[in-house]
mmCIF file of C-alpha atoms in Angstrom:
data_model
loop_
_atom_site.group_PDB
_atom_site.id
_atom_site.type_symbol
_atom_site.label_atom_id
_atom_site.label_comp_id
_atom_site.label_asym_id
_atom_site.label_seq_id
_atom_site.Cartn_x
_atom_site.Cartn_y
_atom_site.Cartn_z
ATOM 1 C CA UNK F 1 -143.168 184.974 40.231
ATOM 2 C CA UNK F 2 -140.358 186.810 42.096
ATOM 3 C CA UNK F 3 -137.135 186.373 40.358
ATOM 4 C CA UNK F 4 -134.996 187.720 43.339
ATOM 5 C CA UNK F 5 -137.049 185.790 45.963
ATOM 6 C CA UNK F 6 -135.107 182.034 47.378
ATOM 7 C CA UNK F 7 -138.323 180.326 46.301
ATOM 8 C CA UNK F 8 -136.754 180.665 42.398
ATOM 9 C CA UNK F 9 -134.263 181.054 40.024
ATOM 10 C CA UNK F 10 -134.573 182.426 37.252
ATOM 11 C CA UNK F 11 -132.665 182.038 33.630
ATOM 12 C CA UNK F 12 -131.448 184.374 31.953
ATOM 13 C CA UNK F 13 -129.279 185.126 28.928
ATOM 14 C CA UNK F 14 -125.876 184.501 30.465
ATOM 15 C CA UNK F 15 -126.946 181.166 31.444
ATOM 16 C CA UNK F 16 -128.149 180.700 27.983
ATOM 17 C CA UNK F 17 -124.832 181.963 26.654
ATOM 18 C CA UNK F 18 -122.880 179.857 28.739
ATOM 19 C CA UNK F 19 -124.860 176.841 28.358
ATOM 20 C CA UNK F 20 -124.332 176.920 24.691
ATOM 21 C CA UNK F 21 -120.534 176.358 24.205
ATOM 22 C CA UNK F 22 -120.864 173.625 26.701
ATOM 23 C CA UNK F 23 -123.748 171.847 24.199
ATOM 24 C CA UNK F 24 -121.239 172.495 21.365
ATOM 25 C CA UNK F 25 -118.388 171.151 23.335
ATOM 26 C CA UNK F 26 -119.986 168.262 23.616
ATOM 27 C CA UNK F 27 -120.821 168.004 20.281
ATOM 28 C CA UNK F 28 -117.302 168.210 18.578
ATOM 29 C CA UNK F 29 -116.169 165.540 21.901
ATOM 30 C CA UNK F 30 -118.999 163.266 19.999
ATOM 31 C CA UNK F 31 -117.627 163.326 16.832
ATOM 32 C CA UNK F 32 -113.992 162.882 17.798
ATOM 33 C CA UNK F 33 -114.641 159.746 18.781
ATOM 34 C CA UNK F 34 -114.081 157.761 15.151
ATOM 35 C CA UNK F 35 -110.993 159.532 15.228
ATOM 36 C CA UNK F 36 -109.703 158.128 19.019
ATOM 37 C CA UNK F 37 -110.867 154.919 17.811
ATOM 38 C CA UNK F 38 -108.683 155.386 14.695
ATOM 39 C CA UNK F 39 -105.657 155.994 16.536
ATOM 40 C CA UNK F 40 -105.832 153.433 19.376
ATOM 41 C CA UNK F 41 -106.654 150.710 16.364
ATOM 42 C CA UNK F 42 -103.202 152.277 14.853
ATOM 43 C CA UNK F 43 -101.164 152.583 17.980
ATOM 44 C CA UNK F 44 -102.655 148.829 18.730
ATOM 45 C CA UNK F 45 -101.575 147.388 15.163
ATOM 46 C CA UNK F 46 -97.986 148.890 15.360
ATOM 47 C CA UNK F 47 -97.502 147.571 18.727
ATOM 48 C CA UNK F 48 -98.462 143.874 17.610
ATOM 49 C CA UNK F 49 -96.392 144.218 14.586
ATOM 50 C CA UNK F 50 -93.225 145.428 16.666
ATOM 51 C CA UNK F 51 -93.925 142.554 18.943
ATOM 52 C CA UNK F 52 -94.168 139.953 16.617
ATOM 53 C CA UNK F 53 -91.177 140.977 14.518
ATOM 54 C CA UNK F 54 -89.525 140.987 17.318
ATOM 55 C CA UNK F 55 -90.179 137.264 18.050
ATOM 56 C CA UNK F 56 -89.683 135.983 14.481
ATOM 57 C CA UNK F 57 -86.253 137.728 14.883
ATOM 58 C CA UNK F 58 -85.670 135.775 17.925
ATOM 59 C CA UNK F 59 -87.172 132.662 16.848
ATOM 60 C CA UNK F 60 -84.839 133.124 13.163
ATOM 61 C CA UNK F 61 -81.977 133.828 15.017
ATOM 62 C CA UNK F 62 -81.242 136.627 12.317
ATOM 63 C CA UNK F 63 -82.269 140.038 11.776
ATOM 64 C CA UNK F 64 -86.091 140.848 9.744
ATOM 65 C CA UNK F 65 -85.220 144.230 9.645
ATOM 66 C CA UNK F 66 -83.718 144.847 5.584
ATOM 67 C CA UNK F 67 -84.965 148.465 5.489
ATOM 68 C CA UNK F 68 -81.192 149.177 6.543
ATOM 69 C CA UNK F 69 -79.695 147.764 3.450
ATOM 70 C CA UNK F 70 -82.065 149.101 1.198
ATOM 71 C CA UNK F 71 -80.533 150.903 -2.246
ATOM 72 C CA UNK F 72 -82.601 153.270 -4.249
ATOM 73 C CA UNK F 73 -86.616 153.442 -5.038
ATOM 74 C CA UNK F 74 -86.703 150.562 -2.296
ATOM 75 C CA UNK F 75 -85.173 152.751 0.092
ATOM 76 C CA UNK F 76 -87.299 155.152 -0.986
ATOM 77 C CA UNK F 77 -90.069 152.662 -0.465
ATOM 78 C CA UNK F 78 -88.833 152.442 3.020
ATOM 79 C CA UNK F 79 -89.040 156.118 3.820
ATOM 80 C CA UNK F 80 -92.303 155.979 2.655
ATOM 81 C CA UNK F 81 -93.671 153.430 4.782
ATOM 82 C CA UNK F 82 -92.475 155.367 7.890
ATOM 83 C CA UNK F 83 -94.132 158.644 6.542
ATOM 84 C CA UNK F 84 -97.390 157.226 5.503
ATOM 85 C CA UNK F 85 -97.831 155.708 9.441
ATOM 86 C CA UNK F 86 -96.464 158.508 10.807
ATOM 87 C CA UNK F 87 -99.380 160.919 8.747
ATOM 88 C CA UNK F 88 -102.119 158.434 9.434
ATOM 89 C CA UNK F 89 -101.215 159.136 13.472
ATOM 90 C CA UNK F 90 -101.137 162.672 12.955
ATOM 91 C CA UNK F 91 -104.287 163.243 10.871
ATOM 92 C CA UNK F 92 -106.279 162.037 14.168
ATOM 93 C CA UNK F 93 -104.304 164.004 16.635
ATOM 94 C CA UNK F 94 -105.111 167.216 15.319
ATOM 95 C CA UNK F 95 -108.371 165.920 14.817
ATOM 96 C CA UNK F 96 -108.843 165.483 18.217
ATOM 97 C CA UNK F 97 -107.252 168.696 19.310
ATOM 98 C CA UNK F 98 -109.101 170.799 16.766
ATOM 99 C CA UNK F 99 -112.142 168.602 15.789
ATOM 100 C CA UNK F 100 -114.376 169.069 12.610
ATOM 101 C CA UNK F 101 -111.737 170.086 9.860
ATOM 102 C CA UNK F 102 -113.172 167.636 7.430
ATOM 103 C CA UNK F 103 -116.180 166.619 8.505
ATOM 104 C CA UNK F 104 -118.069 163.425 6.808
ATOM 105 C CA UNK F 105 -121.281 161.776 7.545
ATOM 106 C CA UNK F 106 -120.987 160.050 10.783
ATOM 107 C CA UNK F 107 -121.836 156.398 9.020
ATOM 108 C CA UNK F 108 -118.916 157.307 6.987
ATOM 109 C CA UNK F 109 -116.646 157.489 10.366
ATOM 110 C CA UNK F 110 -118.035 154.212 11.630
ATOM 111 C CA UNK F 111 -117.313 152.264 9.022
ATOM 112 C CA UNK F 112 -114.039 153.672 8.756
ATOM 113 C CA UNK F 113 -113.264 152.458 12.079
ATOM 114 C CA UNK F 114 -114.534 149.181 10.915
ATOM 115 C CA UNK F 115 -112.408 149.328 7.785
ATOM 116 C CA UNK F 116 -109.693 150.255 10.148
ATOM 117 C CA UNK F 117 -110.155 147.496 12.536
ATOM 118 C CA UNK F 118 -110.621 144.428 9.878
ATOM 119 C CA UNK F 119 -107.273 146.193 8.285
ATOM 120 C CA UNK F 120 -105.499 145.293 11.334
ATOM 121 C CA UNK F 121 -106.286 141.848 11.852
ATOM 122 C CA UNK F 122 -105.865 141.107 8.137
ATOM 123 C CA UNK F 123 -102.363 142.685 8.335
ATOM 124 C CA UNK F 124 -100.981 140.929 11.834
ATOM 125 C CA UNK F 125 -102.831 137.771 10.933
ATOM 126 C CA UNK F 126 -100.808 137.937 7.992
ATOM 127 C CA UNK F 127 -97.735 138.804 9.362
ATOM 128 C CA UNK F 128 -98.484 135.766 11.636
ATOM 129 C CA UNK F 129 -99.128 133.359 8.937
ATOM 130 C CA UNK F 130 -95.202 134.187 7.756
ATOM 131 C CA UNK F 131 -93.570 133.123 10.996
ATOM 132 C CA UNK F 132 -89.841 132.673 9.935
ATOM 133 C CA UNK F 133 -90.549 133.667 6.562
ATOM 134 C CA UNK F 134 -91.697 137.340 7.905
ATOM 135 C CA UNK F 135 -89.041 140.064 6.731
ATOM 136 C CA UNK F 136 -89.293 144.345 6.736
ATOM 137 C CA UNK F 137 -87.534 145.000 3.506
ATOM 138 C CA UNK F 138 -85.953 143.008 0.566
ATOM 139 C CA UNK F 139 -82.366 141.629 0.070
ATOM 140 C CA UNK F 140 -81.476 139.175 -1.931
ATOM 141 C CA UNK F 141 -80.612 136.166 -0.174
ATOM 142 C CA UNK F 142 -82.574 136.702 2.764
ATOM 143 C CA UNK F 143 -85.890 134.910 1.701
ATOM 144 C CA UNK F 144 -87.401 132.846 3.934
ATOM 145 C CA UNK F 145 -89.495 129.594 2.490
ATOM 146 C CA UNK F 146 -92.818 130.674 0.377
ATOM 147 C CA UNK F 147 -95.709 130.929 2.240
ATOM 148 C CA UNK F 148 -99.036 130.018 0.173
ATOM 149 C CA UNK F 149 -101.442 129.284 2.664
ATOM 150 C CA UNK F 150 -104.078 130.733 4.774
ATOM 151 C CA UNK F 151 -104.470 134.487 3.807
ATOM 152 C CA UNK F 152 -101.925 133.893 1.027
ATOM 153 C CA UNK F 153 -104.291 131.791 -0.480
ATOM 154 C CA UNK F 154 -106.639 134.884 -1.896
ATOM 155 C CA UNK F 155 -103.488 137.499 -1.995
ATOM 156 C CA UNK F 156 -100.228 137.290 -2.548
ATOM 157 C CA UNK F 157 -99.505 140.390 -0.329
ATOM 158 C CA UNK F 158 -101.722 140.263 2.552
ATOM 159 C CA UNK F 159 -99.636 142.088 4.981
ATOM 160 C CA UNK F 160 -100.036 145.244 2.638
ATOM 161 C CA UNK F 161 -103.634 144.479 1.679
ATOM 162 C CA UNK F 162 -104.484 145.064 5.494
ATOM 163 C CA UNK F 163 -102.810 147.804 5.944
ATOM 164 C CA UNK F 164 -103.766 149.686 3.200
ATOM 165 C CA UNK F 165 -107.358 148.602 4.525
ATOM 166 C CA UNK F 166 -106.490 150.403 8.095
ATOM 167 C CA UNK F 167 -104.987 153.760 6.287
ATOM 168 C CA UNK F 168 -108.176 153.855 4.414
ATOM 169 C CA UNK F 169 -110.107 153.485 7.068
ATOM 170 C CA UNK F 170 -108.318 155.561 9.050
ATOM 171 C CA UNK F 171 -108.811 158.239 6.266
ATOM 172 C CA UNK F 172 -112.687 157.415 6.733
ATOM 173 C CA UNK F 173 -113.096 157.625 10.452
ATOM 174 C CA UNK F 174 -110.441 160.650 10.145
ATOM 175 C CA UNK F 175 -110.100 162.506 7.168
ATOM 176 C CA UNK F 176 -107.948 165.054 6.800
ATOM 177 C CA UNK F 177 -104.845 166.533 4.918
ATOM 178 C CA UNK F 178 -102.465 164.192 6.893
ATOM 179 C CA UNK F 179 -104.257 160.867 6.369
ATOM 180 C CA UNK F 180 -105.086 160.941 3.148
ATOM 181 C CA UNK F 181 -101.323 161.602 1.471
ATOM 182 C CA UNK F 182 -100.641 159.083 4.264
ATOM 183 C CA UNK F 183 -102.909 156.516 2.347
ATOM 184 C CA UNK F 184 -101.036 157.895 -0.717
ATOM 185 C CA UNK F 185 -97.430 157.691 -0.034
ATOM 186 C CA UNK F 186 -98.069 154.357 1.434
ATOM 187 C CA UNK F 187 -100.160 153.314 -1.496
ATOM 188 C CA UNK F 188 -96.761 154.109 -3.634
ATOM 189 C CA UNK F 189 -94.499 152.719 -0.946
ATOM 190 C CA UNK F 190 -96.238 149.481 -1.272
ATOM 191 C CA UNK F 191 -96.204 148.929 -4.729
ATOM 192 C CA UNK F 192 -92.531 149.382 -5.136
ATOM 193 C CA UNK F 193 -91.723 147.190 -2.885
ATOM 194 C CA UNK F 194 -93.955 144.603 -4.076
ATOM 195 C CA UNK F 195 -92.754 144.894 -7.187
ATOM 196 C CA UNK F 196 -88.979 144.564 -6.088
ATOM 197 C CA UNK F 197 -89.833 141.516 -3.689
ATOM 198 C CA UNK F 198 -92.196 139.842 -6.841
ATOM 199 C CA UNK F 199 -88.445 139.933 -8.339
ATOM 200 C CA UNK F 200 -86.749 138.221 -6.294
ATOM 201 C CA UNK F 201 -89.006 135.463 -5.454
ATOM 202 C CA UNK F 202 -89.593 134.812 -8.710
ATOM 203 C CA UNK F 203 -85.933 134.526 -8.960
ATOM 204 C CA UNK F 204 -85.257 132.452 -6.315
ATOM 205 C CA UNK F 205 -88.873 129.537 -6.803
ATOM 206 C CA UNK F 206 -88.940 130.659 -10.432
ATOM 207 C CA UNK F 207 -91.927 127.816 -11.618
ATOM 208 C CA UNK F 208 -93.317 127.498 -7.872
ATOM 209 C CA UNK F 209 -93.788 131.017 -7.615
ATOM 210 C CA UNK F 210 -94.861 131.463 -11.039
ATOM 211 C CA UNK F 211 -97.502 128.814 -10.830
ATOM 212 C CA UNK F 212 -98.326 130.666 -7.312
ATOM 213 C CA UNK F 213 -98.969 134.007 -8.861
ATOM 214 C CA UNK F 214 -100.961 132.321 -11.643
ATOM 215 C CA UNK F 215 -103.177 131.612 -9.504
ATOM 216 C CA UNK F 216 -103.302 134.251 -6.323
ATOM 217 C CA UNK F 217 -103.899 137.461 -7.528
ATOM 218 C CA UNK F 218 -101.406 140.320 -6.185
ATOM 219 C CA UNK F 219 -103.313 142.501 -4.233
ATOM 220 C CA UNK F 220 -107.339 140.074 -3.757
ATOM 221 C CA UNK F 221 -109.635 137.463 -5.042
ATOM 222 C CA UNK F 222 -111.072 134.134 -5.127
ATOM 223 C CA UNK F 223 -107.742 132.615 -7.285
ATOM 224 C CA UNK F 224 -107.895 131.651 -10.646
ATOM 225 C CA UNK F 225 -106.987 134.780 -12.095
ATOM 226 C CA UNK F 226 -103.502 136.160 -13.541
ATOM 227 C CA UNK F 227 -102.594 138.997 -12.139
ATOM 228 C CA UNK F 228 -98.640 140.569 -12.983
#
């Protein structure tokens, strides 16, 4: 066979050369993908939730938005909800500009983006399930009526159930530096405002609530159980 002739071609080691980046390429492209996912299902929730606090706000005819009078660890809290989001975006970004930093199995990525995606409809369906009731922050005086139905009915803080279920599955489908202390400052965030809003509605329904959180756990389950 006569390489130089127009009959054929032959292949040699530049095309081999050049044909492997283009296979690895594609490669790291494949296993971006979780991490895409991740950050559409993120950019998706926060739209929804922007949306619909927007509404109840309308609908209330008074502000949801506390975070502005917040004091102390709850402002604290505050800042930390902010930071946690804004890591869990970043960790996929520069995951999809420099794949493979942390690399885990690739079942481990899909159900991430699962974990993500059932995070976010737990969360908004939550949020939802408030209407009028739905507030960003804590002040007292500014509680709407207690909501114990629905999703309420196996946690008393849905909302932050499903999105703690989307930053860990965000850290699943994406892990990295960013989304994991994401997860964690969040994680923190959440409980100290739990714990501040726990106050005050215990305060303000005192046996209703009590009788409520007697029997609706704080964070999941099937009811029955004390939980603080």
């Amino acid at each position: 066979m006569d390489c130089h002739s127009g009959r054929y071609r032959c292949h040699g080691a530049g095309d081999t050369e050049r044909a492997a980046p283009a296979a690895l390429q594609a490669g790291e492209n494949l296993m971006s993908w979780p991490a895409v996912t991740a950050l559409l299902i993120l950019i998706t929730y926060l739209t929804l939730f922007f949306w619909a606090s927007s509404e109840v706000q309308r609908a209330a005819g008074q502000s949801v938005w506390l975070f502005g009078h917040a004091r102390g660890r709850d402002r604290l809290a505050a800042l930390g909800f902010r930071l946690g989001f804004a890591l869990a975006m970043l960790g996929p970004v520069t995951a999809i500009v420099i794949p493979a930093q942390v690399t885990l199995p690739t079942g481990v990525n899909v159900a991430g983006v699962a974990m993500a995606s059932l995070g976010m409809a737990v969360a908004f369906g939550a949020q939802m399930a408030m209407g009028t009731s739905w507030r960003i922050g804590v002040r007292a005086g500014s509680e709407g009526p207690l909501v114990t139905t629905g999703l309420f009915r196996i946690s008393r803080n849905p909302t932050f159930l499903g999105q703690g279920i989307l930053l860990a599955g965000t850290l699943l489908a994406s892990p990295s530096v960013f989304t994991l202390i994401g997860f964690s400052v969040f994680a923190v965030a959440a409980s100290v405002q739990i714990g501040s809003e726990e106050f005050l509605l215990r305060r303000r329904y005192r046996e209703t609530y009590d009788q409520w959180a007697r029997q609706v756990p704080r964070w999941i389950g099937l009811g029955g159980r004390k939980s603080g």
